[in-house]
Amino acid sequence: MHFPKNCTIIKKVMNDSYGSETQMYGKGILGMAKRNKQSTKDIYILLLRSQSLFSRVIHIATKEEYTHVSIGMESDCTQFYSFARRYTNLPLPAGFVQESLDSGLMAKSKSAPCALYRMTIPASSYFSLRRRFKKMLPKQKRFQYSVLGTFFCFFGIEYKRENKYFCSQFVAEALNEAGIIELTKSPALYHPVDFIKLPHLELCYKGTLGGLDRMRYALPAGNC
């Protein structure tokens, strides 16, 4: 594994039950440098590659390390927002969902490779993002997964339909409309791995979902 130059290792390397290494980084999941500024808030970007058939197809087609992206708003890293399947064992229907390490496909994908990043943003942008998610939750069924959008994105073709998104399209649009990032292309052309290139992103953890889950429970609340 590559360790960022500006990070200090603050937790020994642990091997999870699947044999892959999980690492903790300074300024990461232990939250050594806890921010107290009232004018800023932290959000979390979770990238992963599950073992679902759809994820495997995307991985084979793109050769990219990660096939899914979600946004987390809480410091305990228990809940994330994205577009994905609504039921654990069925790829469809899919749409806007709250994802959790404790349930659903994430809970069944402990060996899935993942990376958790933190971004410090203005408090105004944080609350704008939170309002968007809270407004969407009661109307979840209106927001559906854009299967065609995913297909066209692979070929670099922009395809947009009202209230239909795939995960990286949704995350890109949400971050942009909250004033957090400036887009370099249409949201409909973003891949999950594109978010690794965002400025001011701090790597908190890289390993498997199972390792992230165990580290989370081993730490005091609020130190993700």
mmCIF file with all atom_site columns, C-alpha atoms in Angstrom:
data_model
loop_
_atom_site.group_PDB
_atom_site.id
_atom_site.type_symbol
_atom_site.label_atom_id
_atom_site.label_alt_id
_atom_site.label_comp_id
_atom_site.label_asym_id
_atom_site.label_entity_id
_atom_site.label_seq_id
_atom_site.pdbx_PDB_ins_code
_atom_site.Cartn_x
_atom_site.Cartn_y
_atom_site.Cartn_z
_atom_site.occupancy
_atom_site.B_iso_or_equiv
_atom_site.pdbx_formal_charge
_atom_site.auth_seq_id
_atom_site.auth_comp_id
_atom_site.auth_asym_id
_atom_site.auth_atom_id
_atom_site.pdbx_PDB_model_num
ATOM 1   C CA . MET A 1 1   ? 0.000   0.000   0.000   1.00 0.00 ? 1   MET A CA 1
ATOM 2   C CA . HIS A 1 2   ? 1.112   3.560   -0.651  1.00 0.00 ? 2   HIS A CA 1
ATOM 3   C CA . PHE A 1 3   ? 1.116   5.945   2.300   1.00 0.00 ? 3   PHE A CA 1
ATOM 4   C CA . PRO A 1 4   ? 0.452   9.629   1.571   1.00 0.00 ? 4   PRO A CA 1
ATOM 5   C CA . LYS A 1 5   ? 3.496   11.772  2.336   1.00 0.00 ? 5   LYS A CA 1
ATOM 6   C CA . ASN A 1 6   ? 1.566   14.184  4.521   1.00 0.00 ? 6   ASN A CA 1
ATOM 7   C CA . CYS A 1 7   ? 0.100   11.470  6.732   1.00 0.00 ? 7   CYS A CA 1
ATOM 8   C CA . THR A 1 8   ? 1.559   9.748   9.755   1.00 0.00 ? 8   THR A CA 1
ATOM 9   C CA . ILE A 1 9   ? 0.684   6.170   10.577  1.00 0.00 ? 9   ILE A CA 1
ATOM 10  C CA . ILE A 1 10  ? -1.101  6.188   13.914  1.00 0.00 ? 10  ILE A CA 1
ATOM 11  C CA . LYS A 1 11  ? -2.485  2.683   14.062  1.00 0.00 ? 11  LYS A CA 1
ATOM 12  C CA . LYS A 1 12  ? -0.616  -0.544  13.419  1.00 0.00 ? 12  LYS A CA 1
ATOM 13  C CA . VAL A 1 13  ? -1.428  -2.450  10.263  1.00 0.00 ? 13  VAL A CA 1
ATOM 14  C CA . MET A 1 14  ? -4.098  -5.067  10.884  1.00 0.00 ? 14  MET A CA 1
ATOM 15  C CA . ASN A 1 15  ? -4.915  -8.072  8.744   1.00 0.00 ? 15  ASN A CA 1
ATOM 16  C CA . ASP A 1 16  ? -8.631  -8.691  8.493   1.00 0.00 ? 16  ASP A CA 1
ATOM 17  C CA . SER A 1 17  ? -10.209 -12.112 8.247   1.00 0.00 ? 17  SER A CA 1
ATOM 18  C CA . TYR A 1 18  ? -10.089 -11.983 4.472   1.00 0.00 ? 18  TYR A CA 1
ATOM 19  C CA . GLY A 1 19  ? -6.342  -11.639 4.405   1.00 0.00 ? 19  GLY A CA 1
ATOM 20  C CA . SER A 1 20  ? -6.110  -8.134  2.975   1.00 0.00 ? 20  SER A CA 1
ATOM 21  C CA . GLU A 1 21  ? -4.319  -5.370  4.770   1.00 0.00 ? 21  GLU A CA 1
ATOM 22  C CA . THR A 1 22  ? -6.140  -2.432  6.255   1.00 0.00 ? 22  THR A CA 1
ATOM 23  C CA . GLN A 1 23  ? -4.350  0.730   7.169   1.00 0.00 ? 23  GLN A CA 1
ATOM 24  C CA . MET A 1 24  ? -5.071  3.703   9.307   1.00 0.00 ? 24  MET A CA 1
ATOM 25  C CA . TYR A 1 25  ? -3.694  7.089   8.407   1.00 0.00 ? 25  TYR A CA 1
ATOM 26  C CA . GLY A 1 26  ? -3.008  10.225  10.406  1.00 0.00 ? 26  GLY A CA 1
ATOM 27  C CA . LYS A 1 27  ? -5.775  12.788  10.185  1.00 0.00 ? 27  LYS A CA 1
ATOM 28  C CA . GLY A 1 28  ? -7.950  9.842   9.223   1.00 0.00 ? 28  GLY A CA 1
ATOM 29  C CA . ILE A 1 29  ? -10.359 7.602   10.999  1.00 0.00 ? 29  ILE A CA 1
ATOM 30  C CA . LEU A 1 30  ? -8.885  8.253   14.452  1.00 0.00 ? 30  LEU A CA 1
ATOM 31  C CA . GLY A 1 31  ? -9.506  11.959  14.017  1.00 0.00 ? 31  GLY A CA 1
ATOM 32  C CA . MET A 1 32  ? -6.346  13.036  15.880  1.00 0.00 ? 32  MET A CA 1
ATOM 33  C CA . ALA A 1 33  ? -6.657  16.571  14.654  1.00 0.00 ? 33  ALA A CA 1
ATOM 34  C CA . LYS A 1 34  ? -10.301 17.093  15.534  1.00 0.00 ? 34  LYS A CA 1
ATOM 35  C CA . ARG A 1 35  ? -11.671 20.233  13.937  1.00 0.00 ? 35  ARG A CA 1
ATOM 36  C CA . ASN A 1 36  ? -13.446 22.668  16.201  1.00 0.00 ? 36  ASN A CA 1
ATOM 37  C CA . LYS A 1 37  ? -14.075 25.455  13.734  1.00 0.00 ? 37  LYS A CA 1
ATOM 38  C CA . GLN A 1 38  ? -17.762 26.281  13.685  1.00 0.00 ? 38  GLN A CA 1
ATOM 39  C CA . SER A 1 39  ? -17.458 27.629  10.154  1.00 0.00 ? 39  SER A CA 1
ATOM 40  C CA . THR A 1 40  ? -16.551 24.250  8.671   1.00 0.00 ? 40  THR A CA 1
ATOM 41  C CA . LYS A 1 41  ? -17.911 20.721  8.637   1.00 0.00 ? 41  LYS A CA 1
ATOM 42  C CA . ASP A 1 42  ? -16.623 17.365  7.418   1.00 0.00 ? 42  ASP A CA 1
ATOM 43  C CA . ILE A 1 43  ? -18.205 15.110  4.843   1.00 0.00 ? 43  ILE A CA 1
ATOM 44  C CA . TYR A 1 44  ? -17.003 11.667  3.790   1.00 0.00 ? 44  TYR A CA 1
ATOM 45  C CA . ILE A 1 45  ? -16.620 10.112  0.359   1.00 0.00 ? 45  ILE A CA 1
ATOM 46  C CA . LEU A 1 46  ? -16.767 6.319   0.361   1.00 0.00 ? 46  LEU A CA 1
ATOM 47  C CA . LEU A 1 47  ? -15.526 4.437   -2.696  1.00 0.00 ? 47  LEU A CA 1
ATOM 48  C CA . LEU A 1 48  ? -15.973 0.687   -2.980  1.00 0.00 ? 48  LEU A CA 1
ATOM 49  C CA . ARG A 1 49  ? -16.251 -2.279  -5.292  1.00 0.00 ? 49  ARG A CA 1
ATOM 50  C CA . SER A 1 50  ? -18.810 -4.826  -4.147  1.00 0.00 ? 50  SER A CA 1
ATOM 51  C CA . GLN A 1 51  ? -19.087 -8.417  -5.337  1.00 0.00 ? 51  GLN A CA 1
ATOM 52  C CA . SER A 1 52  ? -22.453 -7.864  -7.028  1.00 0.00 ? 52  SER A CA 1
ATOM 53  C CA . LEU A 1 53  ? -22.807 -8.911  -10.661 1.00 0.00 ? 53  LEU A CA 1
ATOM 54  C CA . PHE A 1 54  ? -23.389 -5.306  -11.789 1.00 0.00 ? 54  PHE A CA 1
ATOM 55  C CA . SER A 1 55  ? -20.253 -4.157  -9.964  1.00 0.00 ? 55  SER A CA 1
ATOM 56  C CA . ARG A 1 56  ? -18.177 -6.959  -11.475 1.00 0.00 ? 56  ARG A CA 1
ATOM 57  C CA . VAL A 1 57  ? -19.385 -6.076  -14.974 1.00 0.00 ? 57  VAL A CA 1
ATOM 58  C CA . ILE A 1 58  ? -18.453 -2.413  -14.459 1.00 0.00 ? 58  ILE A CA 1
ATOM 59  C CA . HIS A 1 59  ? -15.055 -3.396  -13.056 1.00 0.00 ? 59  HIS A CA 1
ATOM 60  C CA . ILE A 1 60  ? -14.306 -5.667  -16.016 1.00 0.00 ? 60  ILE A CA 1
ATOM 61  C CA . ALA A 1 61  ? -15.408 -2.999  -18.500 1.00 0.00 ? 61  ALA A CA 1
ATOM 62  C CA . THR A 1 62  ? -13.602 -0.030  -16.949 1.00 0.00 ? 62  THR A CA 1
ATOM 63  C CA . LYS A 1 63  ? -10.650 -1.755  -15.196 1.00 0.00 ? 63  LYS A CA 1
ATOM 64  C CA . GLU A 1 64  ? -11.130 0.823   -12.435 1.00 0.00 ? 64  GLU A CA 1
ATOM 65  C CA . GLU A 1 65  ? -10.450 0.051   -8.780  1.00 0.00 ? 65  GLU A CA 1
ATOM 66  C CA . TYR A 1 66  ? -13.845 1.220   -7.520  1.00 0.00 ? 66  TYR A CA 1
ATOM 67  C CA . THR A 1 67  ? -17.320 0.979   -9.012  1.00 0.00 ? 67  THR A CA 1
ATOM 68  C CA . HIS A 1 68  ? -19.489 2.797   -6.464  1.00 0.00 ? 68  HIS A CA 1
ATOM 69  C CA . VAL A 1 69  ? -19.401 6.080   -4.544  1.00 0.00 ? 69  VAL A CA 1
ATOM 70  C CA . SER A 1 70  ? -21.456 7.434   -1.642  1.00 0.00 ? 70  SER A CA 1
ATOM 71  C CA . ILE A 1 71  ? -21.518 10.570  0.528   1.00 0.00 ? 71  ILE A CA 1
ATOM 72  C CA . GLY A 1 72  ? -21.436 10.363  4.330   1.00 0.00 ? 72  GLY A CA 1
ATOM 73  C CA . MET A 1 73  ? -22.510 13.251  6.539   1.00 0.00 ? 73  MET A CA 1
ATOM 74  C CA . GLU A 1 74  ? -21.869 11.820  10.010  1.00 0.00 ? 74  GLU A CA 1
ATOM 75  C CA . SER A 1 75  ? -18.570 11.546  11.867  1.00 0.00 ? 75  SER A CA 1
ATOM 76  C CA . ASP A 1 76  ? -19.309 7.962   12.971  1.00 0.00 ? 76  ASP A CA 1
ATOM 77  C CA . CYS A 1 77  ? -19.367 6.860   9.321   1.00 0.00 ? 77  CYS A CA 1
ATOM 78  C CA . THR A 1 78  ? -22.478 4.729   9.829   1.00 0.00 ? 78  THR A CA 1
ATOM 79  C CA . GLN A 1 79  ? -24.644 6.077   7.031   1.00 0.00 ? 79  GLN A CA 1
ATOM 80  C CA . PHE A 1 80  ? -24.100 7.150   3.440   1.00 0.00 ? 80  PHE A CA 1
ATOM 81  C CA . TYR A 1 81  ? -26.272 8.529   0.635   1.00 0.00 ? 81  TYR A CA 1
ATOM 82  C CA . SER A 1 82  ? -26.166 7.426   -2.975  1.00 0.00 ? 82  SER A CA 1
ATOM 83  C CA . PHE A 1 83  ? -28.046 5.726   -5.810  1.00 0.00 ? 83  PHE A CA 1
ATOM 84  C CA . ALA A 1 84  ? -28.009 1.942   -5.552  1.00 0.00 ? 84  ALA A CA 1
ATOM 85  C CA . ARG A 1 85  ? -30.212 -1.128  -5.174  1.00 0.00 ? 85  ARG A CA 1
ATOM 86  C CA . ARG A 1 86  ? -33.141 -0.846  -2.771  1.00 0.00 ? 86  ARG A CA 1
ATOM 87  C CA . TYR A 1 87  ? -33.124 -4.523  -1.771  1.00 0.00 ? 87  TYR A CA 1
ATOM 88  C CA . THR A 1 88  ? -30.041 -6.478  -0.748  1.00 0.00 ? 88  THR A CA 1
ATOM 89  C CA . ASN A 1 89  ? -30.554 -9.481  -3.020  1.00 0.00 ? 89  ASN A CA 1
ATOM 90  C CA . LEU A 1 90  ? -32.118 -7.739  -6.014  1.00 0.00 ? 90  LEU A CA 1
ATOM 91  C CA . PRO A 1 91  ? -30.284 -5.379  -8.397  1.00 0.00 ? 91  PRO A CA 1
ATOM 92  C CA . LEU A 1 92  ? -33.591 -3.708  -9.287  1.00 0.00 ? 92  LEU A CA 1
ATOM 93  C CA . PRO A 1 93  ? -35.481 -1.649  -8.326  1.00 0.00 ? 93  PRO A CA 1
ATOM 94  C CA . ALA A 1 94  ? -32.744 0.817   -7.524  1.00 0.00 ? 94  ALA A CA 1
ATOM 95  C CA . GLY A 1 95  ? -32.646 4.519   -6.746  1.00 0.00 ? 95  GLY A CA 1
ATOM 96  C CA . PHE A 1 96  ? -31.878 7.029   -4.010  1.00 0.00 ? 96  PHE A CA 1
ATOM 97  C CA . VAL A 1 97  ? -30.951 5.151   -0.820  1.00 0.00 ? 97  VAL A CA 1
ATOM 98  C CA . GLN A 1 98  ? -29.394 5.474   2.604   1.00 0.00 ? 98  GLN A CA 1
ATOM 99  C CA . GLU A 1 99  ? -26.591 2.932   2.805   1.00 0.00 ? 99  GLU A CA 1
ATOM 100 C CA . SER A 1 100 ? -25.136 1.511   6.004   1.00 0.00 ? 100 SER A CA 1
ATOM 101 C CA . LEU A 1 101 ? -22.137 -0.606  6.934   1.00 0.00 ? 101 LEU A CA 1
ATOM 102 C CA . ASP A 1 102 ? -24.504 -2.503  9.226   1.00 0.00 ? 102 ASP A CA 1
ATOM 103 C CA . SER A 1 103 ? -27.107 -3.603  6.692   1.00 0.00 ? 103 SER A CA 1
ATOM 104 C CA . GLY A 1 104 ? -27.863 -4.267  3.057   1.00 0.00 ? 104 GLY A CA 1
ATOM 105 C CA . LEU A 1 105 ? -25.273 -5.062  0.423   1.00 0.00 ? 105 LEU A CA 1
ATOM 106 C CA . MET A 1 106 ? -22.481 -3.338  2.360   1.00 0.00 ? 106 MET A CA 1
ATOM 107 C CA . ALA A 1 107 ? -23.015 -5.662  5.331   1.00 0.00 ? 107 ALA A CA 1
ATOM 108 C CA . LYS A 1 108 ? -22.786 -8.651  2.976   1.00 0.00 ? 108 LYS A CA 1
ATOM 109 C CA . SER A 1 109 ? -19.663 -7.378  1.206   1.00 0.00 ? 109 SER A CA 1
ATOM 110 C CA . LYS A 1 110 ? -17.086 -7.429  3.997   1.00 0.00 ? 110 LYS A CA 1
ATOM 111 C CA . SER A 1 111 ? -14.269 -8.387  1.630   1.00 0.00 ? 111 SER A CA 1
ATOM 112 C CA . ALA A 1 112 ? -15.077 -5.581  -0.822  1.00 0.00 ? 112 ALA A CA 1
ATOM 113 C CA . PRO A 1 113 ? -12.171 -3.174  -1.381  1.00 0.00 ? 113 PRO A CA 1
ATOM 114 C CA . CYS A 1 114 ? -12.948 0.369   -0.290  1.00 0.00 ? 114 CYS A CA 1
ATOM 115 C CA . ALA A 1 115 ? -11.443 3.754   0.471   1.00 0.00 ? 115 ALA A CA 1
ATOM 116 C CA . LEU A 1 116 ? -12.826 6.413   2.793   1.00 0.00 ? 116 LEU A CA 1
ATOM 117 C CA . TYR A 1 117 ? -11.949 10.068  2.234   1.00 0.00 ? 117 TYR A CA 1
ATOM 118 C CA . ARG A 1 118 ? -12.758 13.139  4.289   1.00 0.00 ? 118 ARG A CA 1
ATOM 119 C CA . MET A 1 119 ? -13.341 16.643  2.980   1.00 0.00 ? 119 MET A CA 1
ATOM 120 C CA . THR A 1 120 ? -13.677 19.763  5.101   1.00 0.00 ? 120 THR A CA 1
ATOM 121 C CA . ILE A 1 121 ? -16.230 22.139  3.625   1.00 0.00 ? 121 ILE A CA 1
ATOM 122 C CA . PRO A 1 122 ? -17.991 25.397  4.603   1.00 0.00 ? 122 PRO A CA 1
ATOM 123 C CA . ALA A 1 123 ? -20.805 24.829  7.086   1.00 0.00 ? 123 ALA A CA 1
ATOM 124 C CA . SER A 1 124 ? -23.228 26.508  4.680   1.00 0.00 ? 124 SER A CA 1
ATOM 125 C CA . SER A 1 125 ? -22.411 23.913  2.001   1.00 0.00 ? 125 SER A CA 1
ATOM 126 C CA . TYR A 1 126 ? -22.737 21.091  4.528   1.00 0.00 ? 126 TYR A CA 1
ATOM 127 C CA . PHE A 1 127 ? -26.232 22.149  5.556   1.00 0.00 ? 127 PHE A CA 1
ATOM 128 C CA . SER A 1 128 ? -27.231 22.721  1.936   1.00 0.00 ? 128 SER A CA 1
ATOM 129 C CA . LEU A 1 129 ? -26.222 19.137  1.173   1.00 0.00 ? 129 LEU A CA 1
ATOM 130 C CA . ARG A 1 130 ? -28.029 17.807  4.239   1.00 0.00 ? 130 ARG A CA 1
ATOM 131 C CA . ARG A 1 131 ? -31.218 19.683  3.285   1.00 0.00 ? 131 ARG A CA 1
ATOM 132 C CA . ARG A 1 132 ? -31.091 18.147  -0.175  1.00 0.00 ? 132 ARG A CA 1
ATOM 133 C CA . PHE A 1 133 ? -30.895 14.618  1.217   1.00 0.00 ? 133 PHE A CA 1
ATOM 134 C CA . LYS A 1 134 ? -33.631 15.200  3.797   1.00 0.00 ? 134 LYS A CA 1
ATOM 135 C CA . LYS A 1 135 ? -35.894 16.637  1.115   1.00 0.00 ? 135 LYS A CA 1
ATOM 136 C CA . MET A 1 136 ? -35.329 13.605  -1.108  1.00 0.00 ? 136 MET A CA 1
ATOM 137 C CA . LEU A 1 137 ? -35.856 10.908  1.538   1.00 0.00 ? 137 LEU A CA 1
ATOM 138 C CA . PRO A 1 138 ? -39.671 11.124  1.792   1.00 0.00 ? 138 PRO A CA 1
ATOM 139 C CA . LYS A 1 139 ? -39.840 10.954  -2.019  1.00 0.00 ? 139 LYS A CA 1
ATOM 140 C CA . GLN A 1 140 ? -37.341 8.128   -2.487  1.00 0.00 ? 140 GLN A CA 1
ATOM 141 C CA . LYS A 1 141 ? -39.457 6.200   -4.982  1.00 0.00 ? 141 LYS A CA 1
ATOM 142 C CA . ARG A 1 142 ? -39.470 9.168   -7.355  1.00 0.00 ? 142 ARG A CA 1
ATOM 143 C CA . PHE A 1 143 ? -35.703 8.939   -7.731  1.00 0.00 ? 143 PHE A CA 1
ATOM 144 C CA . GLN A 1 144 ? -34.635 5.962   -9.803  1.00 0.00 ? 144 GLN A CA 1
ATOM 145 C CA . TYR A 1 145 ? -31.331 4.491   -10.888 1.00 0.00 ? 145 TYR A CA 1
ATOM 146 C CA . SER A 1 146 ? -30.228 5.390   -14.398 1.00 0.00 ? 146 SER A CA 1
ATOM 147 C CA . VAL A 1 147 ? -29.059 2.119   -15.922 1.00 0.00 ? 147 VAL A CA 1
ATOM 148 C CA . LEU A 1 148 ? -28.854 3.712   -19.369 1.00 0.00 ? 148 LEU A CA 1
ATOM 149 C CA . GLY A 1 149 ? -26.896 6.615   -17.913 1.00 0.00 ? 149 GLY A CA 1
ATOM 150 C CA . THR A 1 150 ? -24.275 4.173   -16.612 1.00 0.00 ? 150 THR A CA 1
ATOM 151 C CA . PHE A 1 151 ? -24.050 2.530   -20.035 1.00 0.00 ? 151 PHE A CA 1
ATOM 152 C CA . PHE A 1 152 ? -23.639 5.809   -21.930 1.00 0.00 ? 152 PHE A CA 1
ATOM 153 C CA . CYS A 1 153 ? -21.160 7.130   -19.360 1.00 0.00 ? 153 CYS A CA 1
ATOM 154 C CA . PHE A 1 154 ? -18.834 4.241   -20.205 1.00 0.00 ? 154 PHE A CA 1
ATOM 155 C CA . PHE A 1 155 ? -18.741 5.502   -23.805 1.00 0.00 ? 155 PHE A CA 1
ATOM 156 C CA . GLY A 1 156 ? -18.307 9.135   -22.751 1.00 0.00 ? 156 GLY A CA 1
ATOM 157 C CA . ILE A 1 157 ? -21.830 10.107  -23.798 1.00 0.00 ? 157 ILE A CA 1
ATOM 158 C CA . GLU A 1 158 ? -23.896 12.387  -21.591 1.00 0.00 ? 158 GLU A CA 1
ATOM 159 C CA . TYR A 1 159 ? -27.327 10.967  -20.851 1.00 0.00 ? 159 TYR A CA 1
ATOM 160 C CA . LYS A 1 160 ? -29.647 12.736  -18.404 1.00 0.00 ? 160 LYS A CA 1
ATOM 161 C CA . ARG A 1 161 ? -33.257 12.178  -17.389 1.00 0.00 ? 161 ARG A CA 1
ATOM 162 C CA . GLU A 1 162 ? -35.222 13.944  -14.686 1.00 0.00 ? 162 GLU A CA 1
ATOM 163 C CA . ASN A 1 163 ? -34.959 12.248  -11.281 1.00 0.00 ? 163 ASN A CA 1
ATOM 164 C CA . LYS A 1 164 ? -32.748 9.467   -12.645 1.00 0.00 ? 164 LYS A CA 1
ATOM 165 C CA . TYR A 1 165 ? -29.109 9.103   -11.636 1.00 0.00 ? 165 TYR A CA 1
ATOM 166 C CA . PHE A 1 166 ? -26.326 6.604   -11.227 1.00 0.00 ? 166 PHE A CA 1
ATOM 167 C CA . CYS A 1 167 ? -24.145 6.897   -8.136  1.00 0.00 ? 167 CYS A CA 1
ATOM 168 C CA . SER A 1 168 ? -21.257 9.046   -9.370  1.00 0.00 ? 168 SER A CA 1
ATOM 169 C CA . GLN A 1 169 ? -23.565 11.305  -11.376 1.00 0.00 ? 169 GLN A CA 1
ATOM 170 C CA . PHE A 1 170 ? -25.601 12.003  -8.270  1.00 0.00 ? 170 PHE A CA 1
ATOM 171 C CA . VAL A 1 171 ? -22.577 12.632  -6.046  1.00 0.00 ? 171 VAL A CA 1
ATOM 172 C CA . ALA A 1 172 ? -21.007 14.982  -8.609  1.00 0.00 ? 172 ALA A CA 1
ATOM 173 C CA . GLU A 1 173 ? -24.211 16.990  -9.027  1.00 0.00 ? 173 GLU A CA 1
ATOM 174 C CA . ALA A 1 174 ? -24.896 17.150  -5.283  1.00 0.00 ? 174 ALA A CA 1
ATOM 175 C CA . LEU A 1 175 ? -21.380 18.380  -4.469  1.00 0.00 ? 175 LEU A CA 1
ATOM 176 C CA . ASN A 1 176 ? -21.487 20.926  -7.272  1.00 0.00 ? 176 ASN A CA 1
ATOM 177 C CA . GLU A 1 177 ? -24.898 22.360  -6.430  1.00 0.00 ? 177 GLU A CA 1
ATOM 178 C CA . ALA A 1 178 ? -23.885 22.695  -2.772  1.00 0.00 ? 178 ALA A CA 1
ATOM 179 C CA . GLY A 1 179 ? -20.927 24.815  -3.902  1.00 0.00 ? 179 GLY A CA 1
ATOM 180 C CA . ILE A 1 180 ? -18.358 22.257  -2.759  1.00 0.00 ? 180 ILE A CA 1
ATOM 181 C CA . ILE A 1 181 ? -16.666 21.458  -6.074  1.00 0.00 ? 181 ILE A CA 1
ATOM 182 C CA . GLU A 1 182 ? -16.446 22.881  -9.565  1.00 0.00 ? 182 GLU A CA 1
ATOM 183 C CA . LEU A 1 183 ? -17.166 20.280  -12.194 1.00 0.00 ? 183 LEU A CA 1
ATOM 184 C CA . THR A 1 184 ? -14.664 19.594  -14.949 1.00 0.00 ? 184 THR A CA 1
ATOM 185 C CA . LYS A 1 185 ? -17.289 17.802  -17.037 1.00 0.00 ? 185 LYS A CA 1
ATOM 186 C CA . SER A 1 186 ? -20.970 16.920  -16.936 1.00 0.00 ? 186 SER A CA 1
ATOM 187 C CA . PRO A 1 187 ? -22.090 15.032  -13.792 1.00 0.00 ? 187 PRO A CA 1
ATOM 188 C CA . ALA A 1 188 ? -23.344 12.326  -16.160 1.00 0.00 ? 188 ALA A CA 1
ATOM 189 C CA . LEU A 1 189 ? -19.736 11.619  -17.208 1.00 0.00 ? 189 LEU A CA 1
ATOM 190 C CA . TYR A 1 190 ? -18.253 11.154  -13.739 1.00 0.00 ? 190 TYR A CA 1
ATOM 191 C CA . HIS A 1 191 ? -16.867 7.784   -12.663 1.00 0.00 ? 191 HIS A CA 1
ATOM 192 C CA . PRO A 1 192 ? -16.435 6.860   -8.975  1.00 0.00 ? 192 PRO A CA 1
ATOM 193 C CA . VAL A 1 193 ? -12.631 7.015   -9.250  1.00 0.00 ? 193 VAL A CA 1
ATOM 194 C CA . ASP A 1 194 ? -12.835 10.626  -10.492 1.00 0.00 ? 194 ASP A CA 1
ATOM 195 C CA . PHE A 1 195 ? -13.523 11.754  -6.926  1.00 0.00 ? 195 PHE A CA 1
ATOM 196 C CA . ILE A 1 196 ? -10.074 10.628  -5.800  1.00 0.00 ? 196 ILE A CA 1
ATOM 197 C CA . LYS A 1 197 ? -8.694  13.568  -7.786  1.00 0.00 ? 197 LYS A CA 1
ATOM 198 C CA . LEU A 1 198 ? -10.674 16.192  -5.858  1.00 0.00 ? 198 LEU A CA 1
ATOM 199 C CA . PRO A 1 199 ? -8.547  18.798  -4.056  1.00 0.00 ? 199 PRO A CA 1
ATOM 200 C CA . HIS A 1 200 ? -8.485  18.974  -0.256  1.00 0.00 ? 200 HIS A CA 1
ATOM 201 C CA . LEU A 1 201 ? -9.491  15.335  0.057   1.00 0.00 ? 201 LEU A CA 1
ATOM 202 C CA . GLU A 1 202 ? -7.890  13.416  2.944   1.00 0.00 ? 202 GLU A CA 1
ATOM 203 C CA . LEU A 1 203 ? -7.506  9.643   2.846   1.00 0.00 ? 203 LEU A CA 1
ATOM 204 C CA . CYS A 1 204 ? -8.840  8.224   6.106   1.00 0.00 ? 204 CYS A CA 1
ATOM 205 C CA . TYR A 1 205 ? -8.806  4.523   5.378   1.00 0.00 ? 205 TYR A CA 1
ATOM 206 C CA . LYS A 1 206 ? -8.041  2.051   2.621   1.00 0.00 ? 206 LYS A CA 1
ATOM 207 C CA . GLY A 1 207 ? -8.718  -1.656  2.864   1.00 0.00 ? 207 GLY A CA 1
ATOM 208 C CA . THR A 1 208 ? -11.943 -3.669  2.981   1.00 0.00 ? 208 THR A CA 1
ATOM 209 C CA . LEU A 1 209 ? -15.432 -2.861  4.206   1.00 0.00 ? 209 LEU A CA 1
ATOM 210 C CA . GLY A 1 210 ? -14.995 -5.490  6.908   1.00 0.00 ? 210 GLY A CA 1
ATOM 211 C CA . GLY A 1 211 ? -11.842 -3.796  8.136   1.00 0.00 ? 211 GLY A CA 1
ATOM 212 C CA . LEU A 1 212 ? -13.498 -0.385  8.094   1.00 0.00 ? 212 LEU A CA 1
ATOM 213 C CA . ASP A 1 213 ? -16.426 -1.769  10.072  1.00 0.00 ? 213 ASP A CA 1
ATOM 214 C CA . ARG A 1 214 ? -14.190 -3.265  12.781  1.00 0.00 ? 214 ARG A CA 1
ATOM 215 C CA . MET A 1 215 ? -12.053 -0.132  13.069  1.00 0.00 ? 215 MET A CA 1
ATOM 216 C CA . ARG A 1 216 ? -15.187 1.955   13.416  1.00 0.00 ? 216 ARG A CA 1
ATOM 217 C CA . TYR A 1 217 ? -16.455 -0.060  16.362  1.00 0.00 ? 217 TYR A CA 1
ATOM 218 C CA . ALA A 1 218 ? -13.032 -0.087  18.022  1.00 0.00 ? 218 ALA A CA 1
ATOM 219 C CA . LEU A 1 219 ? -12.966 3.691   18.245  1.00 0.00 ? 219 LEU A CA 1
ATOM 220 C CA . PRO A 1 220 ? -14.827 6.187   20.430  1.00 0.00 ? 220 PRO A CA 1
ATOM 221 C CA . ALA A 1 221 ? -17.957 7.607   18.823  1.00 0.00 ? 221 ALA A CA 1
ATOM 222 C CA . GLY A 1 222 ? -17.371 10.564  16.547  1.00 0.00 ? 222 GLY A CA 1
ATOM 223 C CA . ASN A 1 223 ? -13.746 9.749   15.709  1.00 0.00 ? 223 ASN A CA 1
ATOM 224 C CA . CYS A 1 224 ? -14.182 8.506   12.169  1.00 0.00 ? 224 CYS A CA 1
#
